[in-house]
Amino acid sequence: MALLEVKNLGISFGGLRAVDEVNLSIKKGQLFGLIGPNGAGKTTIFNLLTGVYQPTDGTILLDGVSIVGKSTAEISMAGIGRTFQNIRLFKNMSVLDNVKAALHNHEKYSLLAGIMRLPLYYSKERQMNKTAREILKVFDLDKEENYLASNLPYGKQRKLEIARALATRPKLLLLDEPAAGMNPNETAELMDTIRLIRDKFDITILLIEHDMKLVSGICEQILVLNFGTELANGTPEEVLNDPAVITAYLGE
Amino acid sequence: MKKNNTNQKINHNISVKNEKVNLNAIQKEKKAEAKSAFNIKNLVILLCIIAGYFLLAYLVEYRLNRQFKSLIVPIGANIILAVSLNLVVGFLGELSLGHAGFMSIGAFTGAIFTLNMNLPGNIEFFLAIIVGGIMAAVFGFLIGIPVLRLRGDYLAIVTLAFTEIIRSIINTLSLPAGKDKAGELIVKKGAMGLSGIETYANYTWIYIAAVISIIVVVNLVNSRQGRIITSIRDNHIAAESIGIKVSRYKTMAFVIGAFFAGVAGVINGHNLSSIKPVDYDYNRSINILVFVVLGGMGSIKGSIIAATILTLLPEVLRPIRNYRMLMYAIVLIAIMLINHSTWKSRLQGNNLLSKIFKKEQVSE
Ligand SMILES: Nc1ncnc2c1ncn2[C@@H]1O[C@H](COP(=O)(O)OP(=O)(O)O)[C@@H](O)[C@H]1O
Ligand SMILES: [Mg+2]
């Protein structure tokens, strides 16, 4: 059974059909690419998957359970983590606290334990620090743990966002243009990191990218979107050789 | 050409200055990793708290004149109000103008409680503080639940209206004010307020109450729940995406803030001995907000200092009566300028107190 099963997904904003009849089937452990030109509806699909928008049509099953109608927070707890195209960090919090905030559902203690500084507070906080630092280390951010998130350079902010999403221990990680604004070197390095985390954290990744070449380098399967509808769906070779894709990307 | 040159120079200067400021802000204080509550830092804090109490007792008993003695309770009450409002405005990032309303609920609930009870003084006052705080918290919950779901500045509008509505409601109520000598229940018109409230609030009570509320807010802010609250402030969409139930934690912070406003109200009532609904109007909410803004959003230490200075100030300026408000305004502006200058951070860097209270700064 697929980890994520999306059937006939659609949403309209007023008259605009932003996403229409999209089908997705992502297997556990897969690195799946979602590409398409600007305005194709990629980010909208992420927003539908995470409950930011409610679909007008279609079904979304995560591990066989429908997540349509659930709140964003509930979907996060059900196992979908995400990053944002326009970075959304907790800017005035430290790098470490950004990740620790995302651990809140895994290391719990009561309000009273926190205020009274009961032993549970100290043991859980220490556990959180340990876990958060391990995750930061993967992204080479461990030396900046006390920086304010807003003081990190751009590339590291993108990484911190992925680290934060990972800290929620998602089954499925959605990355919205993680390489946007990076130079080719940074991009190549990031793609290596993405592959690494897929293996290290044993998760499934759905990746939005602008750049066809980049995605085809690391993704096992790709869905090409155009004007909200599927243009092609298959392995990188199949998609790259698809006449419809070539037309849409290279023009007539 | 020449003009161009000077421009460049100016630009250069500005950027250098910015860099300096940034260097100060770039790295957050590293948190000490303690294994339990019994560590050296907490011991030092405990000793400071005890020493602070004896210093206060010494000042009140031997040094201060009547005028300043009478300011101890108001200063403490304002510290409680400022610190608890900072939790809502500075850490949660929601603008609330309801603190006077919650104070009013606390003051009247507490006064009705002590006027109608016949318990030993300290027990009666302690219970009144708890009851007044809880009553304010209940109202905070009732307002917070619907309003904090909305995005935008609805909370400011609703809490402003709430403060005024509470005032008019208490105005129209008939309040039980204890029994007279014949054992008959005295009923007072709300608009007349309550009088004859026992003045239980002394420097010991206010010191304990202020210290507890500061500790509660500081510990809260540096806990799992506090991180959740500040993450909502920084980006509520991202907060939801990591599984945070935003309206739940917003309500939590708001209710805790309301509780302490209620506590401050009870103490205020038992300091003045007579209270009227008009004492708690929106002006008072604004005054508390001024403490928070001047002290710095999200800075507990700043709230404490601002509340203290701005409570003392009108009294200190009493001799120059005619210029009092003018001076008050000048001091407000001066504090604002100092807040944004570099020597504030320099001051923070080298002073002992700031080293002890490192944790507080983490969320500044
Ligand atoms: N909340 C919204 N209201 C109206 N239109 C929207 C909304 N969100 C997205 N759209 C529209 O849907 C289309 C797809 O947008 P988007 O998913 O952001 O594209 P992209 O593939 O570049 O991520 C665009 O035309 C956009 O204007
Ligand atoms: Mg997009």
Short mmCIF file of N, CA, C and O in Angstrom, two decimals, chain A residues 120-179:
data_model
loop_
_atom_site.label_atom_id
_atom_site.label_comp_id
_atom_site.label_asym_id
_atom_site.label_seq_id
_atom_site.Cartn_x
_atom_site.Cartn_y
_atom_site.Cartn_z
N LEU A 120 11.01 16.28 36.12
CA LEU A 120 10.61 15.92 34.76
C LEU A 120 11.02 17.00 33.76
O LEU A 120 11.45 16.71 32.64
N TYR A 121 10.91 18.27 34.18
CA TYR A 121 11.30 19.37 33.31
C TYR A 121 12.74 19.21 32.88
O TYR A 121 13.06 19.31 31.70
N TYR A 122 13.62 18.97 33.85
CA TYR A 122 15.04 18.89 33.52
C TYR A 122 15.35 17.69 32.65
O TYR A 122 16.11 17.78 31.70
N SER A 123 14.75 16.54 32.95
CA SER A 123 15.08 15.37 32.15
C SER A 123 14.56 15.51 30.73
O SER A 123 15.25 15.19 29.77
N LYS A 124 13.35 16.04 30.58
CA LYS A 124 12.80 16.20 29.23
C LYS A 124 13.55 17.26 28.43
O LYS A 124 13.79 17.10 27.24
N GLU A 125 13.91 18.35 29.10
CA GLU A 125 14.65 19.41 28.40
C GLU A 125 15.99 18.88 27.91
O GLU A 125 16.44 19.20 26.81
N ARG A 126 16.64 18.08 28.78
CA ARG A 126 17.93 17.55 28.36
C ARG A 126 17.77 16.61 27.17
O ARG A 126 18.56 16.63 26.23
N GLN A 127 16.72 15.80 27.22
CA GLN A 127 16.46 14.89 26.10
C GLN A 127 16.21 15.70 24.82
O GLN A 127 16.71 15.37 23.75
N MET A 128 15.42 16.78 24.96
CA MET A 128 15.13 17.63 23.80
C MET A 128 16.40 18.25 23.23
O MET A 128 16.59 18.27 22.02
N ASN A 129 17.26 18.76 24.12
CA ASN A 129 18.51 19.36 23.66
C ASN A 129 19.33 18.35 22.87
O ASN A 129 19.88 18.65 21.83
N LYS A 130 19.36 17.12 23.39
CA LYS A 130 20.16 16.09 22.77
C LYS A 130 19.61 15.78 21.37
O LYS A 130 20.35 15.80 20.39
N THR A 131 18.31 15.54 21.31
CA THR A 131 17.70 15.22 20.02
C THR A 131 17.87 16.37 19.03
O THR A 131 18.24 16.17 17.88
N ALA A 132 17.60 17.59 19.51
CA ALA A 132 17.67 18.75 18.62
C ALA A 132 19.08 18.92 18.07
O ALA A 132 19.28 19.20 16.89
N ARG A 133 20.09 18.71 18.93
CA ARG A 133 21.47 18.87 18.47
C ARG A 133 21.85 17.80 17.45
O ARG A 133 22.58 18.07 16.50
N GLU A 134 21.32 16.58 17.65
CA GLU A 134 21.60 15.53 16.68
C GLU A 134 21.06 15.92 15.31
O GLU A 134 21.72 15.75 14.29
N ILE A 135 19.84 16.47 15.30
CA ILE A 135 19.24 16.86 14.03
C ILE A 135 20.02 18.02 13.42
O ILE A 135 20.31 18.03 12.22
N LEU A 136 20.39 19.00 14.25
CA LEU A 136 21.14 20.15 13.74
C LEU A 136 22.47 19.72 13.13
O LEU A 136 22.93 20.27 12.14
N LYS A 137 23.05 18.71 13.73
CA LYS A 137 24.35 18.24 13.26
C LYS A 137 24.26 17.72 11.83
O LYS A 137 25.16 17.95 11.02
N VAL A 138 23.17 17.04 11.52
CA VAL A 138 22.98 16.51 10.18
C VAL A 138 23.06 17.64 9.15
O VAL A 138 23.57 17.48 8.05
N PHE A 139 22.57 18.81 9.55
CA PHE A 139 22.54 19.94 8.63
C PHE A 139 23.70 20.89 8.85
O PHE A 139 23.71 22.01 8.33
N ASP A 140 24.66 20.44 9.67
CA ASP A 140 25.83 21.26 9.91
C ASP A 140 25.46 22.61 10.55
O ASP A 140 26.03 23.64 10.24
N LEU A 141 24.46 22.57 11.39
CA LEU A 141 24.01 23.80 12.03
C LEU A 141 24.31 23.80 13.52
O LEU A 141 23.93 24.71 14.24
N ASP A 142 25.01 22.75 13.99
CA ASP A 142 25.18 22.60 15.44
C ASP A 142 26.01 23.73 16.05
O ASP A 142 25.84 24.07 17.21
N LYS A 143 26.90 24.32 15.26
CA LYS A 143 27.71 25.39 15.84
C LYS A 143 26.93 26.69 15.97
O LYS A 143 27.31 27.58 16.72
N GLU A 144 25.85 26.80 15.26
CA GLU A 144 25.06 28.04 15.30
C GLU A 144 23.84 27.92 16.20
O GLU A 144 22.93 28.73 16.10
N GLU A 145 23.83 26.93 17.10
CA GLU A 145 22.59 26.67 17.83
C GLU A 145 22.09 27.85 18.65
O GLU A 145 20.90 27.98 18.90
N ASN A 146 23.00 28.74 19.06
CA ASN A 146 22.55 29.87 19.87
C ASN A 146 22.28 31.13 19.05
O ASN A 146 21.96 32.17 19.60
N TYR A 147 22.45 31.05 17.76
CA TYR A 147 22.12 32.20 16.92
C TYR A 147 20.61 32.38 16.87
O TYR A 147 19.85 31.42 16.95
N LEU A 148 20.22 33.63 16.69
CA LEU A 148 18.82 33.87 16.35
C LEU A 148 18.60 33.33 14.95
O LEU A 148 19.45 33.51 14.07
N ALA A 149 17.46 32.69 14.72
CA ALA A 149 17.20 32.11 13.41
C ALA A 149 17.33 33.16 12.31
O ALA A 149 17.84 32.89 11.23
N SER A 150 16.90 34.39 12.60
CA SER A 150 16.92 35.42 11.57
C SER A 150 18.33 35.86 11.22
O SER A 150 18.55 36.51 10.20
N ASN A 151 19.31 35.52 12.07
CA ASN A 151 20.67 35.93 11.79
C ASN A 151 21.46 34.90 10.99
O ASN A 151 22.62 35.12 10.66
N LEU A 152 20.83 33.78 10.68
CA LEU A 152 21.50 32.78 9.85
C LEU A 152 21.52 33.27 8.40
O LEU A 152 20.59 33.95 7.96
N PRO A 153 22.55 32.89 7.66
CA PRO A 153 22.52 33.19 6.23
C PRO A 153 21.40 32.40 5.56
O PRO A 153 20.94 31.38 6.08
N TYR A 154 21.00 32.88 4.40
CA TYR A 154 19.82 32.35 3.72
C TYR A 154 19.83 30.83 3.55
O TYR A 154 18.86 30.15 3.90
N GLY A 155 20.94 30.31 3.05
CA GLY A 155 21.01 28.87 2.80
C GLY A 155 20.79 28.05 4.07
O GLY A 155 20.13 27.02 4.07
N LYS A 156 21.35 28.57 5.17
CA LYS A 156 21.20 27.84 6.44
C LYS A 156 19.79 27.96 6.99
O LYS A 156 19.33 27.06 7.70
N GLN A 157 19.14 29.07 6.67
CA GLN A 157 17.74 29.19 7.10
C GLN A 157 16.90 28.10 6.44
O GLN A 157 16.04 27.49 7.06
N ARG A 158 17.16 27.87 5.15
CA ARG A 158 16.43 26.81 4.45
C ARG A 158 16.68 25.45 5.12
O ARG A 158 15.77 24.65 5.29
N LYS A 159 17.93 25.23 5.49
CA LYS A 159 18.27 23.96 6.13
C LYS A 159 17.59 23.84 7.48
O LYS A 159 17.10 22.78 7.86
N LEU A 160 17.58 24.96 8.22
CA LEU A 160 16.98 24.92 9.55
C LEU A 160 15.49 24.58 9.44
O LEU A 160 14.94 23.86 10.27
N GLU A 161 14.87 25.08 8.39
CA GLU A 161 13.45 24.78 8.22
C GLU A 161 13.24 23.28 8.00
O GLU A 161 12.28 22.71 8.52
N ILE A 162 14.13 22.67 7.24
CA ILE A 162 14.02 21.22 7.03
C ILE A 162 14.28 20.50 8.36
O ILE A 162 13.56 19.56 8.72
N ALA A 163 15.27 20.97 9.10
CA ALA A 163 15.59 20.35 10.40
C ALA A 163 14.38 20.42 11.32
O ALA A 163 14.04 19.45 12.00
N ARG A 164 13.73 21.57 11.33
CA ARG A 164 12.56 21.73 12.19
C ARG A 164 11.44 20.77 11.79
O ARG A 164 10.82 20.12 12.63
N ALA A 165 11.21 20.66 10.48
CA ALA A 165 10.16 19.75 10.01
C ALA A 165 10.49 18.31 10.39
O ALA A 165 9.63 17.54 10.80
N LEU A 166 11.77 17.95 10.29
CA LEU A 166 12.19 16.59 10.62
C LEU A 166 11.99 16.28 12.09
O LEU A 166 11.72 15.14 12.47
N ALA A 167 12.12 17.31 12.92
CA ALA A 167 12.01 17.10 14.36
C ALA A 167 10.61 16.63 14.76
O ALA A 167 10.43 16.03 15.82
N THR A 168 9.61 16.87 13.94
CA THR A 168 8.27 16.38 14.26
C THR A 168 8.16 14.88 13.95
O THR A 168 7.11 14.29 14.15
N ARG A 169 9.23 14.30 13.46
CA ARG A 169 9.29 12.89 13.06
C ARG A 169 8.18 12.52 12.09
O ARG A 169 7.32 11.67 12.37
N PRO A 170 8.18 13.16 10.94
CA PRO A 170 7.13 12.87 9.96
C PRO A 170 7.39 11.55 9.23
O PRO A 170 8.53 11.11 9.14
N LYS A 171 6.30 10.96 8.75
CA LYS A 171 6.45 9.82 7.85
C LYS A 171 6.73 10.35 6.45
O LYS A 171 7.46 9.77 5.67
N LEU A 172 6.07 11.48 6.17
CA LEU A 172 6.18 12.09 4.85
C LEU A 172 6.65 13.53 5.03
O LEU A 172 6.08 14.29 5.81
N LEU A 173 7.71 13.88 4.31
CA LEU A 173 8.25 15.23 4.41
C LEU A 173 8.00 15.97 3.09
O LEU A 173 8.37 15.48 2.02
N LEU A 174 7.36 17.12 3.17
CA LEU A 174 7.09 17.91 1.98
C LEU A 174 8.06 19.09 1.93
O LEU A 174 8.10 19.89 2.85
N LEU A 175 8.83 19.17 0.87
CA LEU A 175 9.80 20.26 0.74
C LEU A 175 9.41 21.16 -0.43
O LEU A 175 9.38 20.72 -1.57
N ASP A 176 9.11 22.41 -0.12
CA ASP A 176 8.66 23.34 -1.16
C ASP A 176 9.82 24.20 -1.65
O ASP A 176 10.23 25.14 -0.98
N GLU A 177 10.34 23.85 -2.79
CA GLU A 177 11.47 24.54 -3.43
C GLU A 177 12.61 24.80 -2.44
O GLU A 177 13.00 25.94 -2.21
N PRO A 178 13.16 23.73 -1.87
CA PRO A 178 14.21 23.91 -0.85
C PRO A 178 15.47 24.56 -1.40
O PRO A 178 16.23 25.14 -0.64
N ALA A 179 15.68 24.49 -2.70
CA ALA A 179 16.91 25.04 -3.26
C ALA A 179 16.72 26.44 -3.82
O ALA A 179 17.66 27.02 -4.37
#
